[in-house]
CSV table of C-alpha atoms and ligand atoms in Angstrom, one decimal:
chain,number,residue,atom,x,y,z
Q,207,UNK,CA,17.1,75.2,28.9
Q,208,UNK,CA,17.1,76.0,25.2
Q,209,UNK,CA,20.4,74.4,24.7
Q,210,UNK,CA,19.9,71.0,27.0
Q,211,UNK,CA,17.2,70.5,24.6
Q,212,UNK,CA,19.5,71.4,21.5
Q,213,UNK,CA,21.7,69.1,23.1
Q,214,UNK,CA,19.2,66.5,24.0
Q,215,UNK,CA,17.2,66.2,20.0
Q,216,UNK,CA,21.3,65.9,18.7
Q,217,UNK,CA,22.4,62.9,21.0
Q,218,UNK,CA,19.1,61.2,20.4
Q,219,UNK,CA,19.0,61.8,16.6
Q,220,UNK,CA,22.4,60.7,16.6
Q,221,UNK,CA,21.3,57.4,18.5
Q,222,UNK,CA,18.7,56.7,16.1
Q,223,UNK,CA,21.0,56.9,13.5
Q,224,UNK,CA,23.1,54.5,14.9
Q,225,UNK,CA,20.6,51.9,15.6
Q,226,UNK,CA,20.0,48.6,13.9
Q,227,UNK,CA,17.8,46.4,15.1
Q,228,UNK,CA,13.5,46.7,16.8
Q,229,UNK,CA,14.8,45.7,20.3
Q,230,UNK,CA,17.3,48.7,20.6
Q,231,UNK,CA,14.8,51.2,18.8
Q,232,UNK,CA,12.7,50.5,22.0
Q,233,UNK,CA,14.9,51.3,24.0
Q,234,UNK,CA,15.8,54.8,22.8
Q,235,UNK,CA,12.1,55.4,22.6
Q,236,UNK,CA,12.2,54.7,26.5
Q,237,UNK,CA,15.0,57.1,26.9
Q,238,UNK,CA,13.9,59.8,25.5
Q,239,UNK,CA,10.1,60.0,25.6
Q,240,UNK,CA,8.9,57.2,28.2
Q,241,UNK,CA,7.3,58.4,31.2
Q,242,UNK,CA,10.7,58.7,33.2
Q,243,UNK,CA,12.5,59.6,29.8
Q,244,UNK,CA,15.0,63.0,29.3
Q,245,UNK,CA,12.6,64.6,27.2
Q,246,UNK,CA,9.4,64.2,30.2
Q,247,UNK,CA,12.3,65.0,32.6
Q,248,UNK,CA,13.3,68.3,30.7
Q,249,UNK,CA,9.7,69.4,30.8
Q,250,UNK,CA,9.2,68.5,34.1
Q,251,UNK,CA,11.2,71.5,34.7
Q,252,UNK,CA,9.0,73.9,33.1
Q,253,UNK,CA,7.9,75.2,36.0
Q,254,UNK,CA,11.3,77.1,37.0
Q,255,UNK,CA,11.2,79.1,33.8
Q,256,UNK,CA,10.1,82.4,34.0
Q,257,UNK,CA,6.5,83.0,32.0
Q,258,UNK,CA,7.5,84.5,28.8
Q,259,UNK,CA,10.1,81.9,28.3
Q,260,UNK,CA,7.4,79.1,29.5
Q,261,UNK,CA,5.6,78.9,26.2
Q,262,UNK,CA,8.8,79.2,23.8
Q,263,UNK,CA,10.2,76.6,25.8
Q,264,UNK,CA,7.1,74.0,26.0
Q,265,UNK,CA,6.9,75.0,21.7
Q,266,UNK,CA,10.5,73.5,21.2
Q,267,UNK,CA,10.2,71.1,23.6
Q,268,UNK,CA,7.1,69.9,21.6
Q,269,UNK,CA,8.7,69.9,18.5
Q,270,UNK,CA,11.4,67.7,19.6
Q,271,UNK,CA,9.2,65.5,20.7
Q,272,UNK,CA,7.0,65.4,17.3
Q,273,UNK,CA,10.3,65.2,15.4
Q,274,UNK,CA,12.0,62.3,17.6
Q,275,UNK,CA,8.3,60.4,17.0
Q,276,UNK,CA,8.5,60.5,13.4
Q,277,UNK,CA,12.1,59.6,13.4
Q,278,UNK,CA,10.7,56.7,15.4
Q,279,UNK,CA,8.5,55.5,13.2
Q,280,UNK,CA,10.3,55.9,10.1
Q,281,UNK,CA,12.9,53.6,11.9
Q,282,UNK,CA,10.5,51.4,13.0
Q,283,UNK,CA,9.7,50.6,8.7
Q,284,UNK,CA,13.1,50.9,7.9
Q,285,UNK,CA,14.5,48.1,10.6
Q,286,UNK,CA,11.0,46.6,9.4
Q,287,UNK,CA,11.5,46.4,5.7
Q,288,UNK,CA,15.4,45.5,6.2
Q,289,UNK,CA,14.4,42.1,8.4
Q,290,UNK,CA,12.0,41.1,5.8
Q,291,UNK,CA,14.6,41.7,3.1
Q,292,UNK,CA,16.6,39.0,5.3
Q,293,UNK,CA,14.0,36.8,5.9
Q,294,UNK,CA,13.4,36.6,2.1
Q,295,UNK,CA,17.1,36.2,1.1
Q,296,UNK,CA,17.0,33.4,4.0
Q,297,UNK,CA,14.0,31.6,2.6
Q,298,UNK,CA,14.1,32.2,-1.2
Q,299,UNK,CA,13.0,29.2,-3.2
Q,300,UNK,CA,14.5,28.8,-6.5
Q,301,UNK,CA,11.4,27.7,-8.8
Q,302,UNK,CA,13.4,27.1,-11.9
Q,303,UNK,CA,15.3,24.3,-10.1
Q,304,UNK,CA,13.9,20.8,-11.9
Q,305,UNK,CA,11.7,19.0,-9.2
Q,306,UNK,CA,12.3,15.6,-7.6
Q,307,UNK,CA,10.2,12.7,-9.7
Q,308,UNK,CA,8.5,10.9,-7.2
Q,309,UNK,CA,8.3,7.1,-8.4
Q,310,UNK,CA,4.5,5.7,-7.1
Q,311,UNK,CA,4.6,2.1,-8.1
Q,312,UNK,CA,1.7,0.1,-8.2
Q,313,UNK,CA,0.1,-3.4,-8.5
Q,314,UNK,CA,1.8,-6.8,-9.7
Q,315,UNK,CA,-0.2,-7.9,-12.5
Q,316,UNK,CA,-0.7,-10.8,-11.0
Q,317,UNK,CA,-2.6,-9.1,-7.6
Q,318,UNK,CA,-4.3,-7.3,-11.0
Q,319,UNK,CA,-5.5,-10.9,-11.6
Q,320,UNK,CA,-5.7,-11.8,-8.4
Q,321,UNK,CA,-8.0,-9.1,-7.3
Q,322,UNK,CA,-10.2,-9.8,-10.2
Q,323,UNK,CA,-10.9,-13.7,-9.1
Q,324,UNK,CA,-11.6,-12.5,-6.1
Q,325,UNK,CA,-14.4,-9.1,-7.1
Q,326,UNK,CA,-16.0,-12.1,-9.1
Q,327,UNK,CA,-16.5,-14.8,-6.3
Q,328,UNK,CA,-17.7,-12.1,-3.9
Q,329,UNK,CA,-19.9,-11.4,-6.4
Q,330,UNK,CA,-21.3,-14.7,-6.6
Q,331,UNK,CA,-21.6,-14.8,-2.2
Q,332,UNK,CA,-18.3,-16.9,-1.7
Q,333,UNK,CA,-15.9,-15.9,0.8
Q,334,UNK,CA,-12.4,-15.2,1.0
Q,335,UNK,CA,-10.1,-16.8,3.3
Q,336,UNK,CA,-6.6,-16.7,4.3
Q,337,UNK,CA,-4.5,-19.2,6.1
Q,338,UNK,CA,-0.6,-20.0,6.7
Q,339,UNK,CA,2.0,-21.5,4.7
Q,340,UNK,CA,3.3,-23.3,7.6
Q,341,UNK,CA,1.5,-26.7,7.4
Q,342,UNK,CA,0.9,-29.7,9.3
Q,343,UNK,CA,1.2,-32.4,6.7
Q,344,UNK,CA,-2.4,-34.1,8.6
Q,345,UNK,CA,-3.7,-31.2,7.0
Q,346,UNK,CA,-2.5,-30.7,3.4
Q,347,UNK,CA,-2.6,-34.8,3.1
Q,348,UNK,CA,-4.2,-36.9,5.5
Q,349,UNK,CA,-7.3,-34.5,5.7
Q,350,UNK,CA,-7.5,-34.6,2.1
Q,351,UNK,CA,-7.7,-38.6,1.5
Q,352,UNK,CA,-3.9,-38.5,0.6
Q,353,UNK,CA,-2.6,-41.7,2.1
Q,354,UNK,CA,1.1,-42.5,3.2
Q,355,UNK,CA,2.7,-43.3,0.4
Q,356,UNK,CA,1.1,-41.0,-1.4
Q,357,UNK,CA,3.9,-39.3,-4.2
Q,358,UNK,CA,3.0,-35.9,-3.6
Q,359,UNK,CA,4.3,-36.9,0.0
Q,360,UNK,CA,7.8,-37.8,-1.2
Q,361,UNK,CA,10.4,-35.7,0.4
Q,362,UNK,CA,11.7,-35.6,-3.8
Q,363,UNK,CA,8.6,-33.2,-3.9
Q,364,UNK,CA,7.9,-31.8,-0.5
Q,365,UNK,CA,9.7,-29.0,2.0
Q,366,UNK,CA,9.6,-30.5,5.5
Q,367,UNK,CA,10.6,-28.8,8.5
Q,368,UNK,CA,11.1,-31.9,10.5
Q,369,UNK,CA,12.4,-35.5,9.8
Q,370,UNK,CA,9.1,-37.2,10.4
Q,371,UNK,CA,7.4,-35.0,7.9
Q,372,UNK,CA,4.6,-33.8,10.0
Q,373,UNK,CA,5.3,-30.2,9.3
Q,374,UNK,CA,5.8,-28.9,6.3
Q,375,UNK,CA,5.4,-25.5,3.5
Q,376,UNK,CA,2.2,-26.1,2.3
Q,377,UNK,CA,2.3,-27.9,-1.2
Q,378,UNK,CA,-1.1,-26.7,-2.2
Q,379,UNK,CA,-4.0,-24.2,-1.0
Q,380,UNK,CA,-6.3,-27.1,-0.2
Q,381,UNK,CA,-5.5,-28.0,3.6
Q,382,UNK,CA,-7.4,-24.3,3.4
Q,383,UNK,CA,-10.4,-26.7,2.7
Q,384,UNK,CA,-9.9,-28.6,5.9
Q,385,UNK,CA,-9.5,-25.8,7.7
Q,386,UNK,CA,-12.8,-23.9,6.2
Q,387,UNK,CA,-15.0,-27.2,6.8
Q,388,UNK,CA,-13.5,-27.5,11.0
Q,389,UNK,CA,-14.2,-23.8,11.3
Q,390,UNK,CA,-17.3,-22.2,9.0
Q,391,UNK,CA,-21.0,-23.7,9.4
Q,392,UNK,CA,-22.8,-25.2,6.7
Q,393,UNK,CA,-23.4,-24.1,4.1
Q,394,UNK,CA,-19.7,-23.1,2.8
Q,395,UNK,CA,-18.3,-21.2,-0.2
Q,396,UNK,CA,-15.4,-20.1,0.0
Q,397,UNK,CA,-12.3,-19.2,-2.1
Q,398,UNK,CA,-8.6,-18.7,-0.1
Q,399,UNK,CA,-5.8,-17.9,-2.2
Q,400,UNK,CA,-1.9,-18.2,-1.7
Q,401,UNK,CA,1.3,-19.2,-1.8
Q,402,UNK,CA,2.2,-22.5,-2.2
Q,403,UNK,CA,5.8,-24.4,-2.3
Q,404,UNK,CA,7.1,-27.9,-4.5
Q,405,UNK,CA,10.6,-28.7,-4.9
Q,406,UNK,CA,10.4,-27.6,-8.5
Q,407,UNK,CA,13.2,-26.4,-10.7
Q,408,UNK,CA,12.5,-22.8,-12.1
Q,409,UNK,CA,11.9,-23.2,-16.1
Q,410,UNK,CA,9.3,-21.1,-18.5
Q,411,UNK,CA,6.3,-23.0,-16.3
Q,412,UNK,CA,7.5,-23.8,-13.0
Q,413,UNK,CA,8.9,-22.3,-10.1
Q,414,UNK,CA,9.6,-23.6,-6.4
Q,415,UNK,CA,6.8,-20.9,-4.9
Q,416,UNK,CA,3.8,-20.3,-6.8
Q,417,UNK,CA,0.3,-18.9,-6.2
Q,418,UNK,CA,-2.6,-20.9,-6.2
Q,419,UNK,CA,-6.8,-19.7,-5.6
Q,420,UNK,CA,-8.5,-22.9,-3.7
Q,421,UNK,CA,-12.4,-22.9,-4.3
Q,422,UNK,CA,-14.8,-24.7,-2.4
Q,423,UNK,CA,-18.9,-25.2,-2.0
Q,424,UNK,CA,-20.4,-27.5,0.1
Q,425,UNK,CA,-23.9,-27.9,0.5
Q,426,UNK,CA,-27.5,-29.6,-0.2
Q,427,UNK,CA,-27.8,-31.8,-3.8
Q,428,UNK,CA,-24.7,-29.9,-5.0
Q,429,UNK,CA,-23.4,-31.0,-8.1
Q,430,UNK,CA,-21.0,-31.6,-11.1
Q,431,UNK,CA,-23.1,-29.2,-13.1
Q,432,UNK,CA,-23.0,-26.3,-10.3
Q,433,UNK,CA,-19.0,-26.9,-10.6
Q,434,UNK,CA,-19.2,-26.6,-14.3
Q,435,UNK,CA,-21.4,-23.6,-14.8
Q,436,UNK,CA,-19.5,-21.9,-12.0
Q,437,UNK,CA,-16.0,-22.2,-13.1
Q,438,UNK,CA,-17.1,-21.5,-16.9
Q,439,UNK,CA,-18.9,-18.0,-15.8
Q,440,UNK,CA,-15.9,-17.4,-13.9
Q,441,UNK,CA,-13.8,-18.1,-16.9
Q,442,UNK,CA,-16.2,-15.8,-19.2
Q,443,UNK,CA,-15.9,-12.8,-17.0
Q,444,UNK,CA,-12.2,-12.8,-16.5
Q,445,UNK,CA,-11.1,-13.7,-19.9
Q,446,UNK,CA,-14.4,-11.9,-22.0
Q,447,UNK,CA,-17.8,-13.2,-23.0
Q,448,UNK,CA,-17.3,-17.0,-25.3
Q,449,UNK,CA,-14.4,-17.9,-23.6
Q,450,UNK,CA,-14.1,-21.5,-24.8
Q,451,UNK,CA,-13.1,-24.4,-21.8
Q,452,UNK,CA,-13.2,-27.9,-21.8
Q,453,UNK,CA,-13.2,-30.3,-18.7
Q,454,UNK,CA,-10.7,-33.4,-18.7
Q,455,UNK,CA,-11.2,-36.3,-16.8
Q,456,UNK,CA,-7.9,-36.8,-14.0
Q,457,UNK,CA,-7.2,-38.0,-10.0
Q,458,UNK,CA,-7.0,-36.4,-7.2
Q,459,UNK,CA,-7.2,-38.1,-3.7
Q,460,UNK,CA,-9.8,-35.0,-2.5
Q,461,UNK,CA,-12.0,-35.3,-5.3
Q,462,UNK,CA,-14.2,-38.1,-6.8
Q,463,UNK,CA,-15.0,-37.6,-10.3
Q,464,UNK,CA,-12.2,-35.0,-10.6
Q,465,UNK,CA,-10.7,-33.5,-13.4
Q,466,UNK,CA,-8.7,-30.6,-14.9
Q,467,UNK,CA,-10.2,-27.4,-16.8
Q,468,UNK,CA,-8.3,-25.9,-20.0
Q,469,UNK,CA,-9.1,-22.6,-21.4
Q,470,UNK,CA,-8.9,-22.5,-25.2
Q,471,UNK,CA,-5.2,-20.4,-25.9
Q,472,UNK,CA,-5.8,-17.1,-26.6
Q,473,UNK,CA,-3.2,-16.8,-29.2
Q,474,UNK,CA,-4.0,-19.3,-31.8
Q,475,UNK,CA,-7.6,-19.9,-31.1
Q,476,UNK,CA,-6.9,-23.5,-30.4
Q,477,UNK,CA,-4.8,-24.2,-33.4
Q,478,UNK,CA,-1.6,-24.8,-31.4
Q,479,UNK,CA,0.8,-22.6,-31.3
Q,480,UNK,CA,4.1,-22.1,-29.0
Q,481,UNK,CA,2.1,-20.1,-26.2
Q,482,UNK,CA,0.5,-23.1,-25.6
Q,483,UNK,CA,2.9,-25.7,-26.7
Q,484,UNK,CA,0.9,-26.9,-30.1
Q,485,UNK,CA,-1.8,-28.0,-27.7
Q,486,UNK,CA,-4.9,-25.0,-28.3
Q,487,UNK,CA,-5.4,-25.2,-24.5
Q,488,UNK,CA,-3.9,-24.0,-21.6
Q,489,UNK,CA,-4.3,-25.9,-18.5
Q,490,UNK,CA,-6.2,-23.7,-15.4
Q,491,UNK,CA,-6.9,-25.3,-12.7
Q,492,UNK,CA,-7.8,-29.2,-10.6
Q,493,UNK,CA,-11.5,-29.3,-9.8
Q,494,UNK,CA,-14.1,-32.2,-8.5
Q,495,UNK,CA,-16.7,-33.2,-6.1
Q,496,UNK,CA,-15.3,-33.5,-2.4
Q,497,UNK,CA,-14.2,-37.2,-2.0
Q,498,UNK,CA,-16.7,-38.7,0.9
Q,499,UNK,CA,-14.0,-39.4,2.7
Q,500,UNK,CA,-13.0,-35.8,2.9
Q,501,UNK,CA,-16.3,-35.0,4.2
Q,502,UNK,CA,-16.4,-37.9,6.6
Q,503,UNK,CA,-13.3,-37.3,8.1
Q,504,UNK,CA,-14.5,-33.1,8.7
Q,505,UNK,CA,-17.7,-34.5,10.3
Q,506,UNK,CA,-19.7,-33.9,7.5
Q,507,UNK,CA,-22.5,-36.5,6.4
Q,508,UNK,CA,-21.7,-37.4,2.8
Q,509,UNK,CA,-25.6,-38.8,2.6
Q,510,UNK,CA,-26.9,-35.4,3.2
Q,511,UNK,CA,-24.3,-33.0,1.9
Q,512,UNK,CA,-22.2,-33.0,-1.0
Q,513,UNK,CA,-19.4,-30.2,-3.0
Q,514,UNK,CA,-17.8,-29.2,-5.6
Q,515,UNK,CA,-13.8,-27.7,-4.9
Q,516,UNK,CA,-11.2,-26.5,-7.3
Q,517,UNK,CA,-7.9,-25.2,-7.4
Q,518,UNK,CA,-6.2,-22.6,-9.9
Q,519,UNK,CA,-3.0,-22.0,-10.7
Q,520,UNK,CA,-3.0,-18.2,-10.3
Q,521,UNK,CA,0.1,-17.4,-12.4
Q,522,UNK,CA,-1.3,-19.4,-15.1
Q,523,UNK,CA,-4.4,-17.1,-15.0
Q,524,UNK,CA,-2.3,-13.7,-15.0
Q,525,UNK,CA,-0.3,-14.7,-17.8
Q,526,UNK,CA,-3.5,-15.3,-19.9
Q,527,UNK,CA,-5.5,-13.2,-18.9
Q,528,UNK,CA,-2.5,-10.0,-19.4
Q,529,UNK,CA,-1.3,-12.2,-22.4
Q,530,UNK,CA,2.5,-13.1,-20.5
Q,531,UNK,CA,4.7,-15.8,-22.3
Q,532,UNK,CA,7.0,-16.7,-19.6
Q,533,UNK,CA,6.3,-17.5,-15.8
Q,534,UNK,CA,9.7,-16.3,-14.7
Q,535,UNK,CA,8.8,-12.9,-15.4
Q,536,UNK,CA,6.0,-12.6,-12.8
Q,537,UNK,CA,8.9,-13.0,-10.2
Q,538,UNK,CA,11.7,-11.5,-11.7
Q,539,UNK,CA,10.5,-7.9,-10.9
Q,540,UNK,CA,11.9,-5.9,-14.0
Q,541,UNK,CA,10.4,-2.8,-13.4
Q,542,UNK,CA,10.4,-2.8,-17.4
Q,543,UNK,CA,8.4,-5.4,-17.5
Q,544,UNK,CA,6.0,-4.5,-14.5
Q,545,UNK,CA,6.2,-0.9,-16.1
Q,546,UNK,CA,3.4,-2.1,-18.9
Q,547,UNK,CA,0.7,-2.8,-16.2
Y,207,LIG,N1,-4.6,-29.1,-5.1
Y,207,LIG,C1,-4.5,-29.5,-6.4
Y,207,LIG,C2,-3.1,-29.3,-7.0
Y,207,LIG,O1,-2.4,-28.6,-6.4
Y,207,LIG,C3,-5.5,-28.8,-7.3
Y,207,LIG,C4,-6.9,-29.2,-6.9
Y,207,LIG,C5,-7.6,-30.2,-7.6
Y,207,LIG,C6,-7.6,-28.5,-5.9
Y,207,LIG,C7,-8.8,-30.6,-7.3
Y,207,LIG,C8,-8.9,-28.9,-5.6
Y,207,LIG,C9,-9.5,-29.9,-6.3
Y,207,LIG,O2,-9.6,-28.3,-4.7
Y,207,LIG,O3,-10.8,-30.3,-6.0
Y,207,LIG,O4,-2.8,-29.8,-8.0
């Protein structure tokens, strides 16, 4: 008995010793000490000694037993501490490696603008529309008083889709005018902004796509002097408290008296100077009251309701108000030049 327990506590210790990984530890444990194990076999057998062995016996028996548990254990850890040794190899993170820059852009200058316009209209109750650049032609010129013949209609000037010029990219925001008056009740105020397309080389001031911001009011005893007060508040609270304008008399088809708003340049203070080609002002935007017709033609009684409706040249406004010399760099997208926003 004595020795098949000798025998027993060697082969085990010399499996422990052997072993490498949690799954195989188990298994030993099993083998030797679990319920149907050598160990619970050996003592099983007890009962054939005689009774002054019995107790010497069940003492060394015990022993093993307490010595293979702690050899157990200590296993256990060790397999324990040697997997987590791996696991941080595996998963080490070098900290002093330099970090990826992640590039967050941000806003054209002229959205900047853009989204200014439009805080200050809301602010004053109008509301802000969007519609396509696809356009029928009835809308961006018969709508709008501008009869066949008309030289905003010449195919020189105009992108038509289709050889009897009925659709077309919209040369202007203010079919959105037609559209606002055949869809909104009475009273309107409204302001849709947008991208608009002539058959314009590109220079320092033009390009074939630009941006414009239509405006339009239309109710009860509305006058010249609500369109002036308006657009000159608007002009004071984008480009700062005195902002000097002036209103020029002009034609449009849409509008009857109509004329053209300048802001005094901001560089020479109205002296002339190359920002605004020696002239002090800078040209903003088309305004007038709604020509009868217009309203007539939307169903609207010109005896009972008149408006006001403008439209800006939004590019124009971004490069004043951020102070920009040349038009082409609101497209070109140099990030150096977008950089400064
Ligand atoms: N649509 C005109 C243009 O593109 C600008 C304009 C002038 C719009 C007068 C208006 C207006 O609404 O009343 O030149």
């Amino acid at each position: 008995m004595k020795q098949r327990l000798a025998d027993l506590r060697e082969q085990a210790l010399a499996e422990l010793k052997a072993v490498e990984d949690a799954a195989a530890l188990d298994s030993i444990r099993v083998k030797y000490l679990g319920k149907k194990g050598e160990l619970t076999n050996l003592l099983k057998q007890m009962g054939k000694l005689s009774a002054e062995e019995r107790p010497v016996m069940g003492q060394l028996a015990n022993e093993i037993r307490a010595e293979l548990e702690q050899k157990l254990d200590g296993k256990k850890q060790e397999i324990a501490e040697k997997m987590l040794e791996v696991r941080l190899q595996q998963e080490a993170l070098d900290v002093t490696m330099p970090g990826k820059e992640q590039k967050i852009g941000h806003k054209h200058p002229m959205y900047l603008a853009l989204d200014e316009i439009k805080d200050i209209f809301v602010g004053m109750g109008f509301t802000v529309l969007d519609g396509p650049e696809i356009e029928l032609a009835e809308l961006n010129f018969d709508r709008l008083n501008a009869e066949e013949g008309h030289p905003s209609r010449d195919w020189s000037d105009t992108f038509y889709f289709d050889e009897d010029s009925r659709v077309m990219l919209r040369s202007q925001t203010s079919p959105m005018q037609v559209r606002a008056m055949d869809s909104m009740p009475l009273p309107i105020r409204i302001i849709a902004p947008g991208r608009v397309y002539r058959k314009d080389e590109v220079d320092a001031t033009h390009s074939p796509m630009f941006h414009q911001v239509e405006g339009m009011v239309i109710d009860k005893n509305v006058t010249m002097a609500d369109l002036k007060g308006t657009l000159n508040a608007v002009m004071e609270k984008l480009f700062g408290e005195g902002t000097v304008t002036r209103f020029r008399p002009h034609h449009f088809p849409f509008t009857e008296p109509s004329c053209e708003m300048d802001v005094q340049c901001h560089k020479c203070g109205g002296k002339g100077c190359p920002t605004c080609k020696g002239e002090g002002w800078i040209e903003v935007l088309g305004a007038g009251m709604i020509h009868p017709n217009v309203l007539r033609m939307a169903g609207i009684d010109p005896n009972e309701y008149s408006g006001w409706a403008f439209g800006m040249g939004l590019e124009r406004l971004a490069m004043r108000r951020f102070k920009i010399a040349d038009l082409r760099l609101i497209f070109e997208n140099d990030v150096r030049f977008l950089e400064q926003f």
